[in-house]
Structures are given as C-alpha cells and as structure tokens.
Coordinates of C-alpha atoms in Angstrom, one line a residue:
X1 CA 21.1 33.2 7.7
X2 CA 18.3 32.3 5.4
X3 CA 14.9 30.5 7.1
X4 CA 13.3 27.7 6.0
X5 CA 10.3 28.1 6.2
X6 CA 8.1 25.2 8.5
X7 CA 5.9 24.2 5.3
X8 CA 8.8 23.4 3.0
X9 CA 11.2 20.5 2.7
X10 CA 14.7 20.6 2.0
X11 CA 15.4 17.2 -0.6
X12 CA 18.9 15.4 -0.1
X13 CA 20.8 13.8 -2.6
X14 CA 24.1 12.2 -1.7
X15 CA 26.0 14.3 -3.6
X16 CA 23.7 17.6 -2.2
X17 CA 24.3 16.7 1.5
X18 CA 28.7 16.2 1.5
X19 CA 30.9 17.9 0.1
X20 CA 32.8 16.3 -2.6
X21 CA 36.3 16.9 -2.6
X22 CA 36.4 20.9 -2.0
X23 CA 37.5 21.9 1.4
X24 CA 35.6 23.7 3.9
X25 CA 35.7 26.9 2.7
X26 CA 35.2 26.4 -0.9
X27 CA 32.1 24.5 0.0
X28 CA 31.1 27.6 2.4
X29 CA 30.9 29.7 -0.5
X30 CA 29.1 27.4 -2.6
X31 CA 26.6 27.5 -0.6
X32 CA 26.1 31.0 0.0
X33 CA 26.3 31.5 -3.3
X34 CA 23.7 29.0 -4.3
X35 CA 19.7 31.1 -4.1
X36 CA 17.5 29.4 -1.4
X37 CA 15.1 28.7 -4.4
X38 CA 17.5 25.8 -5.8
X39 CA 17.7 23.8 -2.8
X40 CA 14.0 24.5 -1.0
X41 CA 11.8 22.4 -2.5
X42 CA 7.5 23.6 -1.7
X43 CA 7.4 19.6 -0.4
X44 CA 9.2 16.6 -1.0
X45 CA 7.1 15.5 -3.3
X46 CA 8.0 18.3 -6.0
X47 CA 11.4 18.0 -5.3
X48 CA 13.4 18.6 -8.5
X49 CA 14.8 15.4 -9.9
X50 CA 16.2 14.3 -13.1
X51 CA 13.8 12.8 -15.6
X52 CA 10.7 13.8 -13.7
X53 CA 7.9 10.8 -14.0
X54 CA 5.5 13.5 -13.7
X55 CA 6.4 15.0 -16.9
X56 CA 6.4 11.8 -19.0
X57 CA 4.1 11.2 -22.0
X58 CA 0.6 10.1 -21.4
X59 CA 1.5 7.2 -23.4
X60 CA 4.0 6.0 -20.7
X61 CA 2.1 6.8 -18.4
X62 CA -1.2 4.5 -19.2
X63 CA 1.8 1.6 -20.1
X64 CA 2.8 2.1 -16.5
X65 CA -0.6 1.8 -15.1
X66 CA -1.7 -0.6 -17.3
X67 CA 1.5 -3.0 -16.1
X68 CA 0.7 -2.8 -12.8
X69 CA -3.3 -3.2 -13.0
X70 CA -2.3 -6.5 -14.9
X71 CA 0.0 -7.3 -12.0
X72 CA -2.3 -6.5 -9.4
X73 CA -5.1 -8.7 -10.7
X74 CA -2.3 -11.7 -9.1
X75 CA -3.7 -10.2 -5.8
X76 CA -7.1 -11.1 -6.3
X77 CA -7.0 -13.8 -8.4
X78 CA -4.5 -16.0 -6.1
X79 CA -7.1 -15.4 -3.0
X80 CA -9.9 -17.0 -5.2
X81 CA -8.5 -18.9 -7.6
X82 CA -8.2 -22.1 -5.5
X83 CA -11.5 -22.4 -4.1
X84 CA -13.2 -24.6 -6.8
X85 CA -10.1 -26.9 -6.5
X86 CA -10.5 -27.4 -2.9
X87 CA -12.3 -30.6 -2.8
X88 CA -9.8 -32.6 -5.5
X89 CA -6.7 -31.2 -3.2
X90 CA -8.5 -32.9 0.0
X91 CA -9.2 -36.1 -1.9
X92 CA -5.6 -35.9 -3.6
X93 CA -3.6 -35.2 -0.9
X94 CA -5.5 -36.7 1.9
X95 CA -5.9 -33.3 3.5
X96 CA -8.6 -32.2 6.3
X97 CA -10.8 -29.1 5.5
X98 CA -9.3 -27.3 8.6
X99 CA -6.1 -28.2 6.3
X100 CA -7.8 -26.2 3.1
X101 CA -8.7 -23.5 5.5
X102 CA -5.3 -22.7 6.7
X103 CA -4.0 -22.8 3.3
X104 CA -6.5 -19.6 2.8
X105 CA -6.5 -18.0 5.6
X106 CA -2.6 -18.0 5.9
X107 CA -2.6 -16.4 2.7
X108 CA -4.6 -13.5 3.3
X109 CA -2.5 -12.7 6.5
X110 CA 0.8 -13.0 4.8
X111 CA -0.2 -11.0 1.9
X112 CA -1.6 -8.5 4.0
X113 CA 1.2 -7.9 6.0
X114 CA 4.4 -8.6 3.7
X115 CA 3.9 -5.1 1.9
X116 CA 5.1 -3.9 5.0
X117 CA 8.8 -5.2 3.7
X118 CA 8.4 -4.6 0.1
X119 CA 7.6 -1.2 0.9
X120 CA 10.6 -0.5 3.1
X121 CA 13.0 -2.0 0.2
X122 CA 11.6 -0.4 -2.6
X123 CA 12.2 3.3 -0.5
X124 CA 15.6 2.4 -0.7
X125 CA 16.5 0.3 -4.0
X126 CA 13.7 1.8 -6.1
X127 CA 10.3 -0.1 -7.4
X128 CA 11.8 -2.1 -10.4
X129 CA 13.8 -4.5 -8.6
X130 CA 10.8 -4.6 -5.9
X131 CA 8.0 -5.8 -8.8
X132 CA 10.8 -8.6 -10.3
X133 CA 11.8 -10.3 -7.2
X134 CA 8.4 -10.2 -6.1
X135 CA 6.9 -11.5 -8.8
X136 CA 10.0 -14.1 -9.4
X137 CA 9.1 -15.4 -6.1
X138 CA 5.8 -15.5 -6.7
X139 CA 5.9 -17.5 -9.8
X140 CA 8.3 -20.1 -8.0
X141 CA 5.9 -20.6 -5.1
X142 CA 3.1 -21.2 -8.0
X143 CA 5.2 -23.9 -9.5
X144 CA 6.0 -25.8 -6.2
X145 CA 2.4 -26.0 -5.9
X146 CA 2.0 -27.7 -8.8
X147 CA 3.6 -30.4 -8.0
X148 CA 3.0 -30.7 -4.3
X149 CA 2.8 -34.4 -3.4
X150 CA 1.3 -32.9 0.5
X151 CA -1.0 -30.4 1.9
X152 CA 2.2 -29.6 4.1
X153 CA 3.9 -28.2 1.1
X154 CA 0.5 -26.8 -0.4
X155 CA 0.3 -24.2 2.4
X156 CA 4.3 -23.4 2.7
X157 CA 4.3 -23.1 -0.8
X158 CA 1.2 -20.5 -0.6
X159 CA 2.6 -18.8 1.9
X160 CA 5.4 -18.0 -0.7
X161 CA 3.0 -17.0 -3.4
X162 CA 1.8 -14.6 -0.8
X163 CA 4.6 -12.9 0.2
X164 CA 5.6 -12.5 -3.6
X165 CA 1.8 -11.7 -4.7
X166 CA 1.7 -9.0 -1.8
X167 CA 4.6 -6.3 -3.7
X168 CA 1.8 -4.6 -5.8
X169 CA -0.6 -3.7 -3.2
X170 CA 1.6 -1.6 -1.6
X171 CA 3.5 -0.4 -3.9
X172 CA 1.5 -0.7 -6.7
X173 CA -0.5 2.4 -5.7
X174 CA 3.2 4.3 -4.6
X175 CA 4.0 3.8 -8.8
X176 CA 0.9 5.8 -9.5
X177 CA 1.6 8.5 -6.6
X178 CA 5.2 8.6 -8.3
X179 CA 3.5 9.9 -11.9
X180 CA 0.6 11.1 -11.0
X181 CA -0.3 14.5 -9.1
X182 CA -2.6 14.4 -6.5
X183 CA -5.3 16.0 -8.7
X184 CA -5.4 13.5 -10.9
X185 CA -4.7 10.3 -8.4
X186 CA -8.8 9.5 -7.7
X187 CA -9.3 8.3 -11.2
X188 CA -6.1 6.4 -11.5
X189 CA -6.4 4.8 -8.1
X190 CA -10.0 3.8 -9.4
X191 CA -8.1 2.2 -12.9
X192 CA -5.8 0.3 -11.0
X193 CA -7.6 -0.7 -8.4
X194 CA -10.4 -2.0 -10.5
X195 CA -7.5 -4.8 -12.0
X196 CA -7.7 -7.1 -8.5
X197 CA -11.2 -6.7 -7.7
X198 CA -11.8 -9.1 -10.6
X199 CA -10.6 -11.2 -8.6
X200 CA -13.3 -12.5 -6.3
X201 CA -15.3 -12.8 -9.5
X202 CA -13.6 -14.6 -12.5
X203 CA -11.3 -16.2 -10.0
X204 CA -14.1 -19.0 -9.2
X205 CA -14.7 -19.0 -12.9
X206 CA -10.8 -19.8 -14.1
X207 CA -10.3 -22.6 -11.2
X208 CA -13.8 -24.1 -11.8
X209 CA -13.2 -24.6 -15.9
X210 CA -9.3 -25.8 -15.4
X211 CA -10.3 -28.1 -12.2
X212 CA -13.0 -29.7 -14.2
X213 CA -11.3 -29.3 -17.7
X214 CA -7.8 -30.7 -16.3
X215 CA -7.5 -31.1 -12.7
X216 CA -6.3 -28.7 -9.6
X217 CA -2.5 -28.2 -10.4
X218 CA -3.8 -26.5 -13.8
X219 CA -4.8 -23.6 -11.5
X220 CA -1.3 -23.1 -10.3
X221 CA 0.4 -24.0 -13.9
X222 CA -2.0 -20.8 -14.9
X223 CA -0.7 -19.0 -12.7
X224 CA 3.1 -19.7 -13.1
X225 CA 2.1 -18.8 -16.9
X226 CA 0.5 -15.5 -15.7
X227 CA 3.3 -14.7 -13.3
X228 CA 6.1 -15.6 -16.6
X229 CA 3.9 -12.6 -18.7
X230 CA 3.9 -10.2 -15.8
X231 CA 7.8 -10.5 -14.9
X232 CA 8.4 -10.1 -18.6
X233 CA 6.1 -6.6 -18.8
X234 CA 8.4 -5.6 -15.7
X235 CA 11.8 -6.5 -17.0
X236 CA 11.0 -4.8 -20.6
X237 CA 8.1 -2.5 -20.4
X238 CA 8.3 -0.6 -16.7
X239 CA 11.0 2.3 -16.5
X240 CA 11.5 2.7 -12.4
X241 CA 9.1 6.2 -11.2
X242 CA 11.3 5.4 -8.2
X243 CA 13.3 8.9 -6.8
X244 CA 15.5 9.3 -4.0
X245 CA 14.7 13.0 -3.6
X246 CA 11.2 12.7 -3.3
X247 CA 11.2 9.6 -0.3
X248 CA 11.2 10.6 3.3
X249 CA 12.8 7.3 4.2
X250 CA 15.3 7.9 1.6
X251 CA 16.0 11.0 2.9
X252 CA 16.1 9.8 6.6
X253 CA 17.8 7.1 6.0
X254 CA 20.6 9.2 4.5
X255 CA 20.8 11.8 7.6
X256 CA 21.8 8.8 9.5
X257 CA 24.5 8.0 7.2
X258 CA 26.0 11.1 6.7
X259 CA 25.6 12.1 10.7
X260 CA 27.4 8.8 12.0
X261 CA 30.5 9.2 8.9
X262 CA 30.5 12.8 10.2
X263 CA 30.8 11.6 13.7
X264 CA 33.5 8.9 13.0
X265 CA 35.3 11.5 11.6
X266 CA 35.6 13.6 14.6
X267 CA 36.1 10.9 16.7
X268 CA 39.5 10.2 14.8
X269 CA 40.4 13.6 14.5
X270 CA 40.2 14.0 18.3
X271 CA 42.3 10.3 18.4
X272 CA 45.3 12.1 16.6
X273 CA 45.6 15.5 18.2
X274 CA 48.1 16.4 20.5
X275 CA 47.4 16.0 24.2
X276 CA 47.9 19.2 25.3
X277 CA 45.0 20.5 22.9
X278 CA 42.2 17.7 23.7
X279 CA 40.7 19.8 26.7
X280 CA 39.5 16.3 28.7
X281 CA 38.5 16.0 31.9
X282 CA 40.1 14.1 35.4
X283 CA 37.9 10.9 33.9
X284 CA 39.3 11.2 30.2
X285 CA 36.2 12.6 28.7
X286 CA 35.7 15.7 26.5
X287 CA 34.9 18.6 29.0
X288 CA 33.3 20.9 26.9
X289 CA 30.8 19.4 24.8
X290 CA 30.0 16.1 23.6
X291 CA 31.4 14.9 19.9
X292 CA 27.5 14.5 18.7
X293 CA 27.2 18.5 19.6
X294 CA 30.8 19.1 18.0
X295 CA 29.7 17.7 14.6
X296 CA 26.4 19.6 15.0
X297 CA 28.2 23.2 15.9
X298 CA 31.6 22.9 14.0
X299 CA 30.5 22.3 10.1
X300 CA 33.9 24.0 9.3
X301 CA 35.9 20.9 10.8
X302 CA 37.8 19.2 7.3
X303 CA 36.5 16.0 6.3
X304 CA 37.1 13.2 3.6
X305 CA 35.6 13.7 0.1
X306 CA 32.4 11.3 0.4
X307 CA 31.0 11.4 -3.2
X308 CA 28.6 9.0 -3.1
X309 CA 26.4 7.1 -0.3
X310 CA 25.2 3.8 -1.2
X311 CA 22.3 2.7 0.7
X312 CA 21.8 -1.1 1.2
X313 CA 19.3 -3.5 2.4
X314 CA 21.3 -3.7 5.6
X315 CA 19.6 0.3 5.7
X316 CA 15.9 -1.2 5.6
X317 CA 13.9 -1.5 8.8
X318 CA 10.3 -1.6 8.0
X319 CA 9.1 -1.2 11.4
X320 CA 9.6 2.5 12.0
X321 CA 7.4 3.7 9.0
X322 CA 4.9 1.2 9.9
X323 CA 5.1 3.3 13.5
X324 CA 5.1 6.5 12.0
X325 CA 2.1 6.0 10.1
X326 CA 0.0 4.9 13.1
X327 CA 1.2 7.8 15.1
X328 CA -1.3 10.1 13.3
X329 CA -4.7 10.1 14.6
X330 CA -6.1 10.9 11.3
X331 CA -4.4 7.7 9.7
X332 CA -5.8 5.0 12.4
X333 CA -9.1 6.8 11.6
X334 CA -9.3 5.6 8.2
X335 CA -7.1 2.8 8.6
X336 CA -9.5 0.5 10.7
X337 CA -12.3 1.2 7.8
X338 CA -10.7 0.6 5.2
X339 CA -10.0 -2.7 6.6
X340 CA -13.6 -3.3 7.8
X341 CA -14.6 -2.2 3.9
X342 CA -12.0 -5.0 2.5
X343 CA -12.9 -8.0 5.3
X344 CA -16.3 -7.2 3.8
X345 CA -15.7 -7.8 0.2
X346 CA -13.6 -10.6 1.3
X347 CA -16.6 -12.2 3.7
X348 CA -19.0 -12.2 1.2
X349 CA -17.3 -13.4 -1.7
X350 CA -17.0 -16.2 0.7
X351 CA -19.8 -17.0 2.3
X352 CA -22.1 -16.2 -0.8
X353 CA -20.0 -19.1 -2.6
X354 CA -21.2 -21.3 0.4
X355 CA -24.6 -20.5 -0.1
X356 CA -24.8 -20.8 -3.7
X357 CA -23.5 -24.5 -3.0
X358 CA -25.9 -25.1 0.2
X359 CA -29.0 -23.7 -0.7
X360 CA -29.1 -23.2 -5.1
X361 CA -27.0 -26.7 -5.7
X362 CA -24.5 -24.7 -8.1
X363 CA -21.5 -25.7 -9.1
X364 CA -18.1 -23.9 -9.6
X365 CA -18.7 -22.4 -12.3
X366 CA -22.2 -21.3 -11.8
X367 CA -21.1 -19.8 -8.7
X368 CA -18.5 -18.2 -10.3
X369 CA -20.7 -16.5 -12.9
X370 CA -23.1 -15.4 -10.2
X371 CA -20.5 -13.9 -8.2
X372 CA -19.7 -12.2 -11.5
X373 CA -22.2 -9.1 -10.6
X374 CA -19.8 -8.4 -7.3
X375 CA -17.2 -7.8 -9.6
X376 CA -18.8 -5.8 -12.3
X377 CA -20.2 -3.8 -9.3
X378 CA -16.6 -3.5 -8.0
X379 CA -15.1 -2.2 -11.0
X380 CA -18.0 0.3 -11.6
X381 CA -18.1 1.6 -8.1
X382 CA -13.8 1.7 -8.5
X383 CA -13.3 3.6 -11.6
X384 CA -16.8 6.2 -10.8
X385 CA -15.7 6.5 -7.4
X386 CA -12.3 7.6 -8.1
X387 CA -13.4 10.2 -11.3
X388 CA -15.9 11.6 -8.6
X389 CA -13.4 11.7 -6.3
X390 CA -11.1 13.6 -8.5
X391 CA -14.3 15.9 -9.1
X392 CA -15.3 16.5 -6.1
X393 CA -11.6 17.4 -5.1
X394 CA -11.2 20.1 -8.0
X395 CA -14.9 21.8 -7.3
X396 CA -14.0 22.5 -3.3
X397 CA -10.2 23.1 -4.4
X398 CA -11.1 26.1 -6.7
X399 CA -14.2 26.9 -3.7
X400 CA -11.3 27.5 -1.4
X401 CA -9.3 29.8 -3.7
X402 CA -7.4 27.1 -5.6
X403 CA -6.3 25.1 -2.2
X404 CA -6.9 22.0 -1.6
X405 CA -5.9 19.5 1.1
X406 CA -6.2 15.6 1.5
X407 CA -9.7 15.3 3.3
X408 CA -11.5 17.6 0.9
X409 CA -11.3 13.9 -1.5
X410 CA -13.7 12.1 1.3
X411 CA -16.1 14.1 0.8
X412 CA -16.8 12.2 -2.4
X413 CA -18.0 9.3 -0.2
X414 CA -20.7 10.6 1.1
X415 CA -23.1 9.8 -1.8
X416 CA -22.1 6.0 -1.6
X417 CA -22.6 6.4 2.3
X418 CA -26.4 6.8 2.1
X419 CA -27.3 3.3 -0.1
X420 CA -24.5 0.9 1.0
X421 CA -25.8 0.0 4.5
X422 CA -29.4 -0.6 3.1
X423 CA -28.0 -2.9 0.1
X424 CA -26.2 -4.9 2.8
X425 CA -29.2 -5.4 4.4
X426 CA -31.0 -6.1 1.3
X427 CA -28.8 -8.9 0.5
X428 CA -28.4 -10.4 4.0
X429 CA -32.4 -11.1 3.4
X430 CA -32.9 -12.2 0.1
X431 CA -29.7 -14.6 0.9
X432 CA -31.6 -15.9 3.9
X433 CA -35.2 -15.9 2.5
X434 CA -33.7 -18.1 -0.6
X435 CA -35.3 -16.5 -3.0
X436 CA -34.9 -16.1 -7.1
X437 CA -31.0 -15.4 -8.3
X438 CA -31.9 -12.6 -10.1
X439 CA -32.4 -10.8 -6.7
X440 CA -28.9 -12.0 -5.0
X441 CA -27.1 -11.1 -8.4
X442 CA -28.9 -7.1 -7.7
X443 CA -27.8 -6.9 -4.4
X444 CA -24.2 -8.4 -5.0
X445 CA -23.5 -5.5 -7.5
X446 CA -25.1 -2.9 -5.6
X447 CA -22.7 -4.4 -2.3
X448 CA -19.7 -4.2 -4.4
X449 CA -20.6 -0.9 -6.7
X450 CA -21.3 1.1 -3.1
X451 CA -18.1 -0.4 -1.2
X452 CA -15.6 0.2 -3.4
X453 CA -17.0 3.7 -4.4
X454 CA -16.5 4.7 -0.9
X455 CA -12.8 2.6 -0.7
X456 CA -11.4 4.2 -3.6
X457 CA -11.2 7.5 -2.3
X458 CA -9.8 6.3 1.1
X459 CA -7.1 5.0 -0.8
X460 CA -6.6 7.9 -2.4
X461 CA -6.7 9.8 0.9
X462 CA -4.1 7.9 2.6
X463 CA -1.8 8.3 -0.1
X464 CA -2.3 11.8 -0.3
X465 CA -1.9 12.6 3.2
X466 CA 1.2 11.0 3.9
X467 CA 3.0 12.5 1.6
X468 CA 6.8 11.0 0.9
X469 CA 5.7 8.1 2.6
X470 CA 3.1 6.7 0.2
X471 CA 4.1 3.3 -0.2
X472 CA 4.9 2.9 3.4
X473 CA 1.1 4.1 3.9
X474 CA 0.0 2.3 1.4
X475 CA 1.9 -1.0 3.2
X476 CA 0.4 -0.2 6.3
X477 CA -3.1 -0.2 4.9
X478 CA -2.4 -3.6 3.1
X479 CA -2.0 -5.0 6.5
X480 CA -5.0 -3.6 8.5
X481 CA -6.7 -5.7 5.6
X482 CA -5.2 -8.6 5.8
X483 CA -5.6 -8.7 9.4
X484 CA -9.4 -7.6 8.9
X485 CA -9.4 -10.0 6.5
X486 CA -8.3 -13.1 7.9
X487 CA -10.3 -12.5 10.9
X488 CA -13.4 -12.2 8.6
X489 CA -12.2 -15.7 7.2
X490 CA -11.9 -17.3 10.6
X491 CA -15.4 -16.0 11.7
X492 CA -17.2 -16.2 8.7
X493 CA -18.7 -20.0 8.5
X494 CA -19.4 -20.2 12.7
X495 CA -21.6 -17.4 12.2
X496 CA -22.7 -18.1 9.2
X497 CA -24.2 -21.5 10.3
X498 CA -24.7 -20.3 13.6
X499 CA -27.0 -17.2 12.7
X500 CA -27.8 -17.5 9.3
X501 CA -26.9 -14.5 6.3
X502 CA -29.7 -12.6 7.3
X503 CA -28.1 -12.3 10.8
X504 CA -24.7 -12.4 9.8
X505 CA -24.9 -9.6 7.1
X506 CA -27.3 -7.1 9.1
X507 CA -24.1 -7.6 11.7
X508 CA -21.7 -6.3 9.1
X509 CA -24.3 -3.3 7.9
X510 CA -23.8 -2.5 10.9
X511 CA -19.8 -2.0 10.9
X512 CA -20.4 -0.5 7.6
X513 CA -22.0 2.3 9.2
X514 CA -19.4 2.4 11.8
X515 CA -17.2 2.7 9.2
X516 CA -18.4 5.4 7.2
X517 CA -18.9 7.4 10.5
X518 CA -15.1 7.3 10.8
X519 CA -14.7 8.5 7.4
X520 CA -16.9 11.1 8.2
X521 CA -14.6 12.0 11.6
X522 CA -11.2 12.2 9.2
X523 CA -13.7 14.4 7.1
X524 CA -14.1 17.1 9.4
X525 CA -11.4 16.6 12.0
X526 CA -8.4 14.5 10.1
X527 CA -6.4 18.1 8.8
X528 CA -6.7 19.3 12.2
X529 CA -5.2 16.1 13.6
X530 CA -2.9 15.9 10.5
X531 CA -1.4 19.0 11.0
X532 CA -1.0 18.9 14.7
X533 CA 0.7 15.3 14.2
X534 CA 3.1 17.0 11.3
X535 CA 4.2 19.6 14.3
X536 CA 5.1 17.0 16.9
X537 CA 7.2 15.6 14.5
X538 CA 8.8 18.7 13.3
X539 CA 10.0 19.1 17.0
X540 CA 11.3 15.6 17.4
X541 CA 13.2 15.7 14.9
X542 CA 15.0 18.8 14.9
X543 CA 15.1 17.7 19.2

C-alpha cells in the first residue's frame, strides 16, 4: 500500500473521490494503476486544477487586483464618508447624537464580523457570485439611505451597507492568495490594501464638498454611483480565481457528503438482504461492527454511479472555520494585534477630526485635508511594508537553503517596531499642547506610515499560515477588528474628554508596544505552535 506522507495533502474533486459508473473492481484497478504523483498534491494549495490562476498573465493579474483595490476602497470610505454629514442628518431627521453614534458604531461591528459569512459561501460557490451579491446589496442599502425620511431607517439601512461592504475584506485578500504565491503576496497585500486606507482620509473630504455642495443624501447617491461602477467591473472584468481543489472547506465539506451517501447506501443494502445473512443480535442490531466501520473497512461493497456532488448553501456553516482558526495558538497571537493596530487607525481618524473641530475651528473639509497626511502615510507604510516584507522573506528563505516558512515575513516588522510607539507619543502631545498644524500633519503620517508597515505583513502572515483556509482567516481577522474597532469607537470621546490626547494616546502607545511584542512572540514561537497545532488536527481527523 502506498504512504502518504504527513506533509502532503491529497485534493478531492467530486469526480476524483466516487467512482463514476465503473464497478468495484474496475475502479480498484484504476487506482492502482494511477502513480501516487497524480493524486498527491506537496499541499493543497498547489493542487493541480484546470486553468491555474497562478499561471495567468501579469496583465490579468494586475486587472484582478486592480478590481478589488477599487472595491475595497467601499470599506474605508463608507466608515468615513458620513461624518461631515452628521450634523444636517440630526437637524433633518430630528435625530439625537447617541442616534448618529449608533449609526457608526453599528457599522464597524457588522462589517467586521459579516466576512465571517461571505467567507464560508465563497469556499463553497466560488468568489464571483460572493463580490456581486455583496456589492448588489450594498448599493441597495446606499439607496435606501438616500431617501430615508428617519434615523430609524438610517442605521437599518447602514447596517445593510455593512454587511454588503464587508465581502472584500475577507475575501478580497483570499483573490490575491488565489493568484499569487506566497513569495510574492507582501507586495500585493501592500497594493490592495493601500485602496481602503484612503478611506479615513479623502472620505472627510468627499462628504464635506457634497454635504456643503448639495446636501447629505449626495454622500449616499455617490456611493450607490460608486457601488453601480464596481458591480459592473465584477460582472465584466473579474474571471472567478475561485478552486475547489485548493479549499480545505471545499474539501471537507465534500468528505461529509460522500461519507453520509456512502453510509445511506449501506444502510439499504443491509435493509434488502435476506435474514438469514444480516448477522444481528437478540436486540436487532448489527453484531459485528457498526455500518460507520462497514463503509470505512469494505470499499469493495457496490454502489450507485455518483458523478457529480453539488454543494449548496444549505453546506455553509461559518462557525466551524471561525473555531478552527482560533484553535491555533499562533493565530490568537497575531489576531488580537492586528485588531489593536486597526482600532488604532480607526481611533485616531476619529478623535483627531474632533480636535481639529474643538481646538483649530476647521471645518469639513479642512479636516479632511489635514487628515490627508494619515492616509498618504497609510499607503506609504502599505505598499513599502509589503515589498520589504516580500524582501525580507526571499533574503532568510535563500539563508535557510531555499526554505521558507510563514513567520520568517514578521520579521520585516521589526524596523517599524522601533519608531511607531515614539510617533504615538509624539502626536498624543503636540495634539494636547495645541500647537502649529504643520506638526499634527508630521505625526499623523508618521502614525499611519509606521502602523500599517507593521500590519501589512501580519496580513500577509495570516494568510500564509493558514493555508487553504485563507479567506476563512482572513474573515476571522476582519472581525477581531471590528470588534477592536467598535470598542475603540465607544471609548474614544469619554476618554478623550476625560483625559485629554496626550493621555489618551500615550494609553494607546502603550498597546502598540503590547502589540508588537506579540508579533515578536509569533516571530520566534508561532512555527513551533503552528506545527504542533497542524498535528493535533491530523489526529482528529483521521480519529
């Protein structure tokens, strides 16, 4: 009998797994006849499949990614986008500002934790149909908005926009796993993530000129038009990077399947034999062995052709990823800061808004334009972090005789590591001292440049080490920081006005340092953990 070795992973395709019409024997001698090296696949995610996204044109390629950064920027610019338009919706619609806060801090939440079911879906019915209802469903919610007579409707209708705005975090960052290797992920993760961190930054800018230009249901008329553009790139431009072979939920998902119409099968078989040959005990049961062990020790037993298993929605459960990616150690290690890195970007795009408006008298726009030098930062420390990333990766792969495994990527952060607790200091005093703009604008880029340097290759990391499971990681990340997130939200003004920014911002250097010492723990403990993790689950599942 040929091993399979522990470190490889055999890929099922519905027509692979049962046989299709050939009775037992025939298919016996198939397979013996078939060379282990056409079914065992090094891992999952170099299974072989037809038209291989990895192989496409660099031209496709950059069309995918570029798709996908121009869908992501829906992420960050529906979390802004309303904030200048808060005051006309609370005179409009008679709203309190507990009202307006809801509206914002529901969103976060939703959005951070709705990947978790877009993620699950896509594993199953592929990313296409994922990115148009999502964004269909976003663009809906944006309309309702619109024309929302009440505040009631406002935040339902938000709600919806971010459940549909939430598909592209998660798997948004899955598409790019799907075409790119790992070698080359750093710098694409850095691309596409630089899309929605523009966000925080022209979103002020877009709702302050269309609240003052027109009034506050332009902002959501933008975005319906937005939303129309996006679907259309989807529908036309995007060719699914979506393959069955290469998803562990796939793949378990389809076990199931083929194990319980295996099982049915023998449970009618033993319906229509004779008595005298069904071997049952005084109480009517099978004496030997149960029918679950029959299926698993008699492969030989004839079954129905089954040419084809169609998985459904019916199939999805998104909670059982969501559990298997916080059973690693190594994953809740870098889990918990990259949502204390994202709650930070969101907390200070906030409160510095606040006091721009308090302290410097600026208006929408002007705070908009200041907050401008966050987002240039952002995108800077995004697209450098994720080439050094990439860098750093290849330099201590080919150190280690041309292998490479996940954590070798964080040790990219460690340049960022040094400067990004002294800039958060920095601009938690020069926001509390009040002084010149031109000093806040410094420290905003040098907050953002720092943050997402390190945050880029965490991304990176957790898809790389969860390998046939990316989106699902990916999902599960989106909603540590959307929980991080809204918790930041909630907390942010009490403390704000109850110790000032200097206070408040030394507080979250603080967790920044926390933070990066966790990175620094996956660093030089996460493969141990990993691969410890990876055994225990080896065992349960062959148990």
């Amino acid at each position: 009998m040929t091993q399979v070795p522990d470190s490889q992973t055999t890929a099922l395709t519905p027509t692979d797994a049962i046989p299709t019409g050939k009775d037992v024997s025939s298919s016996a001698t198939s397979t013996s006849s078939t060379s282990p090296e056409s079914v065992i696949q090094p891992d999952i995610e170099h299974a072989l499949v037809e038209d291989d996204p990895r192989v496409w044109s660099n031209t496709r390629k950059n069309a995918i990614l570029f798709v996908i950064s121009g869908a992501s920027m829906i992420a960050g610019l529906c979390a802004n986008i309303q904030n200048p338009a808060n005051s006309q919706i609370e005179q409009e619609l008679h709203a309190t500002a507990s009202e307006i806060s809801l509206s914002l801090s529901l969103f976060i939440l939703v959005q951070g934790n709705f990947p978790l079911v877009w993620s699950a879906v896509s594993e199953i019915k592929g990313r296409k149909l994922v990115y148009l209802l999502s964004i269909t469903l976003f663009t809906v919610g944006s309309a309702i908005v619109a024309i929302s007579k009440t505040i009631g409707l406002v935040i339902g209708m938000r709600v919806v926009q971010a459940a549909g705005s939430s598909a592209v975090i998660a798997i948004g960052a899955a598409t790019l796993a799907d075409i790119y290797e790992p070698h080359e992920r750093g710098t694409m993760m850095g691309v596409y993530y630089s899309a929605p961190l523009l966000g925080p930054s022209i979103g002020p800018i877009l709702g302050g000129g269309l609240t003052q230009g027109l009034s506050w249901r332009a902002v959501f008329w933008f975005l319906v038009i937005w939303g129309g553009v996006i679907f259309s790139a989807f529908l036309f431009l995007f060719k699914d990077t979506f393959r069955k072979e290469r998803s562990l939920t796939y793949q378990n998902v389809l076990r199931i399947r083929i194990q319980n119409r295996k099982l049915t099968k023998e449970i009618d078989a033993a319906r229509e034999r004779p008595a005298s040959e069904k071997n049952t005990s005084e109480d009517g049961t099978f004496g030997t062995q149960t029918l679950r062990s029959d299926v698993e020790a008699q492969p030989a037993v004839p079954a129905l052709a089954i040419k084809e298993v169609n998985l459904s929605i019916a199939d999805v459960n998104p909670i059982p990823p969501y559990l298997r990616i916080l059973s690693r150690k190594n994953n809740i290690a870098i889990l918990v800061p990259s949502g204390l890195l994202f709650a930070f970007s969101f907390s200070i795009a906030y409160t510095c808004a606040r006091t721009l408006s308090l302290h410097y008298d600026y208006d929408a726009m002007t705070t908009g334009l200041v907050l401008l030098a966050y987002g240039i930062g952002s995108i800077l420390g995004s697209i450098l972090g994720g080439r050094w990333s990439d860098m750093t990766l290849a330099r201590l792969k080919a150190a280690n005789g041309g292998v490479s495994y996940p954590e070798m990527r964080l040790e990219s952060t460690k340049l960022a590591m040094w400067w990004f607790p002294p800039a958060v200091i920095g601009y938690a005093w020069v926001c509390q001292q009040h002084v010149h703009i031109s000093a806040i604008c410094v420290m905003l880029f040098l907050c953002g440049l720092f943050s997402i340097w390190i945050y880029a290759s965490t991304l990176a990391y957790i898809v790389d080490a969860n390998v046939g499971r990316s989106s699902s990681a990916v999902a599960t990340n989106s909603s540590f920081r959307g929980i991080s997130a809204f918790v930041a939200a909630e907390i942010a003004v009490p403390l704000q006005d109850a110790i000032g920014d200097g206070g408040l911002y030394t507080l979250w250097a603080g967790l920044m340092l926390l933070a990066e010492l966790m990175i620094l723990l996956v660093l030089y403990k996460g493969k141990e953990w990993r691969e410890a993790d990876i055994e225990v689950e080896k065992r349960k599942d062959g148990s």
